[in-house]
Amino acid sequence: MTEVVQGGAAPAAEPKLKLGALTALVVSALIAAGIFSLPQNMAASAGAGAIIIGWAITFVGMLMLAFVFQTLANRKPDIEGGVYGYARAGFGPYMGFNSAWGYWISAWIGNVSYYVVIFSAFSSFSGLEFFGEGNTLPAILCSSVLLWAYHFLICRGIQGAAMINIITTVAKLIPLGLFLVLVFVAFKIETFQLDFWGRPELGSVLDQVKSTMLVTTWVFIGIEGASIFSSRAEKMADVGKATMIGFALSIMMFVAVSLLSLGVLSQPELAALKNPSTAGVLKAAVGDWGATLMNAGLIISVGGALLAWTLLAAEVPYLAGKDGTMPAFLGKTNAKGAPVNALLLTNGLVQLFLIITLFNGSAYLDLLYLATSMILIPYLLCALYAAMIAVRKDGYKGEEGAAGKDLAIGVLASVYGCWLLYAAGPKYLLLSMVLYAPGILFYLKARSEQKLAAFTRNEMVLAAIAVVLGVFAAWQLATGALSL
């Protein structure tokens, strides 16, 4: 039987995570399934010109967000939990809870999409066609086996799982590096310039740019990975370093993969590819073996990312349960320091949704967009908090001169967060309320355990809005007026 330890910090004997392990968590979380589908995902609704503008906006916005996490790690080293910890410190317990809840749901829904796409890649190999689009019965059964294998691996200790993650991170970069070299050689400028600003049916350039935003945001979910594990870091300074290293490596690879592909196949050809679309691009460049290489690369990449994201998905409810933001049972660990209850609840929900995909045929992009919409508000709250502490010069003792620069970073990141909410549009934000509203029950239980009042007056208004929008969205889904 697994020994369970109540709340508190991880056992003292547990080794801390060094810079390499923290950086690998960020890189593995960022470079996952999304990069292998970028050519098709971006070209599906935008031409090369709009894609370049979209990446330029994303570069500036995500760079500011990466700086936000670096700043907060340096100025507020006492705050645990990253995304949700900063929201809680800046905007109170209810908003902190919603940030934790939204991030957690985004993480495990994203994991469901990863299991779907990894076995869809397996189906490309001869004799494994029965895996189909990743949601057939054999695919769901094999996904379930892999899911619980990861579960028991993590239960043996976070440090060991993090070391394995370093190995898979290095392994996934090899096929991607080879892809970039081969596609660069096959690149043709005349193909890249064809319909540069998009075909008429794609709409205006602004519409095309907006359409790229959820995709570019999705591939960057995980930029906060090191901050989530700040309580397990050997040095707090390493949290900011790991964030910036992960960002720099990832943005170069994301932009190169999506833009170089437009010089091999035209926008309509890319839009028509089956995902993982990097397989179709490399097949066009070098032949059938290129598709095989990229499908194998995706399997390695997603396999590693799933380990990183299983760690991240369980860590947030564990930390929230430990400090009373979520119910206390989530803040328990076993003798190895693994968050057993948070891990069990998280993977139990992943298992449930895997079964659901068997019956409703949910596609990878459906889950991708929903998972992305859930994390937009937590990101915005972190940016606003960074601006807030800069205005107050809170945490700047002896370095007040740096507050002006950090305020500019916080403001720019906040503007980017608002832009993402606008670009996402009302549909997915409304759908996210279906998942935010039930969280109130968890919040009420946590407040009851601490014998604290449930809401302030302003929080009561916010909770009521979430419930009304959640019920409305659920009704729209039930009647068919709204769909994924």
XYZ file of N, CA, C and O in Angstrom, residues 6-8 80-85 96-97 99-108 111 228-229 232 309-333 338-347 349 442 446 449:
256
model
N 0.573 13.817 4.734
C -0.326 14.956 4.649
C 0.423 16.226 4.254
O 1.443 16.567 4.849
N -0.118 16.926 3.229
C 0.263 18.284 2.862
C 1.729 18.615 2.986
O 2.614 17.821 2.771
N 1.991 19.877 3.328
C 3.357 20.311 3.583
C 4.263 20.198 2.389
O 3.863 19.842 1.303
N 4.636 29.997 -4.229
C 4.681 28.698 -4.899
C 3.516 28.567 -5.870
O 2.501 29.233 -5.740
N 3.665 27.683 -6.841
C 2.551 27.350 -7.720
C 2.510 28.089 -9.030
O 1.633 27.841 -9.853
N 3.452 29.032 -9.244
C 3.510 29.705 -10.536
C 2.218 30.403 -10.891
O 1.753 31.298 -10.177
N 1.610 29.994 -11.985
C 0.441 30.659 -12.547
C -0.631 30.948 -11.505
O -1.115 32.071 -11.383
N -1.023 29.950 -10.746
C -2.131 30.174 -9.814
C -1.658 30.920 -8.564
O -2.410 31.716 -7.970
N -0.409 30.694 -8.142
C 0.109 31.375 -6.958
C 0.157 32.876 -7.152
O -0.185 33.651 -6.240
N -7.472 33.267 -7.559
C -6.368 32.305 -7.508
C -6.861 30.902 -7.768
O -6.231 30.125 -8.505
N -8.008 30.566 -7.175
C -8.587 29.244 -7.424
C -8.922 29.067 -8.901
O -8.621 28.021 -9.496
N -7.639 30.460 -11.447
C -6.412 30.321 -12.223
C -5.877 28.897 -12.119
O -5.465 28.301 -13.122
N -5.883 28.350 -10.895
C -5.443 26.967 -10.699
C -6.362 25.999 -11.432
O -5.909 25.062 -12.099
N -7.656 26.227 -11.316
C -8.653 25.353 -11.939
C -8.531 25.378 -13.457
O -8.514 24.336 -14.118
N -8.439 26.590 -14.012
C -8.330 26.720 -15.466
C -7.061 26.108 -16.009
O -7.067 25.428 -17.036
N -5.952 26.347 -15.305
C -4.680 25.782 -15.748
C -4.715 24.260 -15.677
O -4.255 23.569 -16.592
N -5.251 23.744 -14.599
C -5.308 22.291 -14.411
C -6.151 21.629 -15.496
O -5.731 20.642 -16.113
N -7.328 22.185 -15.764
C -8.192 21.606 -16.794
C -7.531 21.706 -18.164
O -7.572 20.770 -18.968
N -6.906 22.844 -18.439
C -6.191 22.995 -19.706
C -5.132 21.918 -19.859
O -4.977 21.327 -20.933
N -4.419 21.637 -18.770
C -3.330 20.661 -18.815
C -3.833 19.260 -19.095
O -3.311 18.569 -19.983
N -4.875 18.816 -18.365
C -5.271 17.420 -18.579
C -6.105 17.234 -19.838
O -6.057 16.160 -20.449
N -3.588 16.776 -22.376
C -3.050 15.416 -22.329
C -3.930 14.442 -23.101
O -3.435 13.523 -23.770
N 5.990 26.514 -12.153
C 5.099 25.585 -11.458
C 5.894 24.742 -10.459
O 5.427 24.428 -9.356
N 7.116 24.387 -10.839
C 7.946 23.538 -9.984
C 8.944 24.346 -9.150
O 9.955 23.806 -8.691
N 10.226 22.998 -5.934
C 11.111 21.828 -6.007
C 12.464 22.181 -6.635
O 13.300 21.299 -6.841
N 3.854 16.822 -19.008
C 2.548 17.412 -18.743
C 1.766 16.652 -17.678
O 0.899 17.226 -17.009
N 2.046 15.374 -17.504
C 1.427 14.655 -16.392
C 1.971 15.194 -15.072
O 1.217 15.375 -14.096
N 3.277 15.490 -15.049
C 3.880 16.117 -13.873
C 3.258 17.490 -13.607
O 2.866 17.804 -12.476
N 3.172 18.317 -14.647
C 2.629 19.668 -14.490
C 1.162 19.646 -14.087
O 0.723 20.414 -13.221
N 0.387 18.770 -14.716
C -1.050 18.718 -14.453
C -1.349 18.339 -13.009
O -2.313 18.829 -12.414
N -0.547 17.470 -12.429
C -0.785 17.043 -11.047
C -0.208 18.031 -10.040
O -0.717 18.149 -8.917
N 0.848 18.755 -10.418
C 1.521 19.641 -9.466
C 0.635 20.810 -9.039
O 0.649 21.221 -7.876
N -0.151 21.361 -9.967
C -0.977 22.522 -9.638
C -2.052 22.193 -8.601
O -2.155 22.882 -7.579
N -2.899 21.170 -8.786
C -3.872 20.870 -7.733
C -3.218 20.433 -6.425
O -3.769 20.671 -5.346
N -2.033 19.799 -6.514
C -1.313 19.425 -5.294
C -0.933 20.665 -4.487
O -1.204 20.760 -3.282
N -0.310 21.650 -5.149
C 0.085 22.865 -4.455
C -1.127 23.641 -3.958
O -1.118 24.204 -2.852
N -2.189 23.665 -4.777
C -3.415 24.363 -4.378
C -4.097 23.668 -3.203
O -4.688 24.321 -2.337
N -4.041 22.352 -3.158
C -4.596 21.622 -2.029
C -3.758 21.813 -0.780
O -4.284 21.856 0.343
N -2.455 21.958 -0.955
C -1.540 22.120 0.167
C -1.751 23.453 0.878
O -1.629 23.537 2.104
N -2.071 24.516 0.109
C -2.229 25.830 0.757
C -3.688 26.225 0.987
O -3.974 27.346 1.403
N -4.628 25.291 0.706
C -6.023 25.560 1.014
C -6.827 26.185 -0.106
O -8.017 26.459 0.061
N -6.214 26.418 -1.266
C -6.963 26.969 -2.391
C -7.927 25.929 -2.963
O -9.017 26.263 -3.425
N -7.516 24.660 -2.951
C -8.358 23.538 -3.333
C -8.528 22.625 -2.118
O -7.843 22.808 -1.100
N -9.450 21.667 -2.188
C -9.657 20.769 -1.040
C -8.370 20.093 -0.583
O -7.491 19.756 -1.383
N -8.269 19.875 0.727
C -7.023 19.420 1.342
C -6.568 18.049 0.873
O -5.366 17.769 0.865
N -7.500 17.176 0.446
C -7.087 15.828 0.048
C -6.136 15.856 -1.149
O -5.355 14.931 -1.360
N -6.186 16.943 -1.945
C -5.303 17.055 -3.108
C -3.874 17.405 -2.709
O -2.950 17.254 -3.510
N -3.677 17.874 -1.486
C -2.358 18.279 -1.042
C -1.577 17.182 -0.345
O -0.646 17.474 0.413
N -1.918 15.944 -0.576
C -1.230 14.822 0.070
C -0.184 14.214 -0.860
O -0.362 14.164 -2.075
N 0.902 13.748 -0.258
C 1.963 13.084 -1.016
C 2.226 11.704 -0.428
O 1.843 11.413 0.706
N 5.555 12.211 -4.132
C 4.679 12.332 -5.309
C 3.272 12.714 -4.866
O 2.759 12.181 -3.876
N 2.607 13.633 -5.586
C 1.255 14.084 -5.210
C 0.192 13.062 -5.615
O -0.519 13.223 -6.608
N 0.047 12.013 -4.825
C -0.723 10.847 -5.247
C -2.201 11.136 -5.521
O -2.760 10.647 -6.506
N -2.850 11.919 -4.656
C -4.278 12.170 -4.853
C -4.539 13.083 -6.045
O -5.462 12.858 -6.832
N -3.725 14.133 -6.164
C -3.864 15.029 -7.316
C -3.588 14.281 -8.607
O -4.268 14.473 -9.630
N -2.607 13.399 -8.573
C -2.254 12.605 -9.748
C -3.378 11.640 -10.110
O -3.722 11.473 -11.290
N -3.971 11.020 -9.099
C -5.049 10.063 -9.344
C -6.281 10.752 -9.930
O -6.884 10.257 -10.888
N -6.653 11.897 -9.373
C -7.808 12.627 -9.899
C -7.545 13.086 -11.328
O -8.407 12.947 -12.209
N -6.359 13.624 -11.569
C -6.007 14.122 -12.902
C -6.051 13.012 -13.943
O -6.699 13.133 -14.997
N -5.371 11.911 -13.665
C -5.318 10.828 -14.643
C -6.652 10.093 -14.749
O -6.969 9.535 -15.804
N -9.519 11.646 -14.748
C -10.284 12.464 -15.688
C -9.777 12.291 -17.119
O -10.564 12.277 -18.070
N -15.654 22.834 -5.795
C -14.351 22.545 -5.186
C -13.908 23.717 -4.310
O -13.360 23.526 -3.218
N -13.150 23.776 -0.226
C -11.882 24.233 0.342
C -12.103 25.329 1.378
O -11.483 25.323 2.454
N -13.547 23.818 4.591
C -12.535 23.110 5.380
C -11.733 24.071 6.264
O -11.296 23.712 7.351
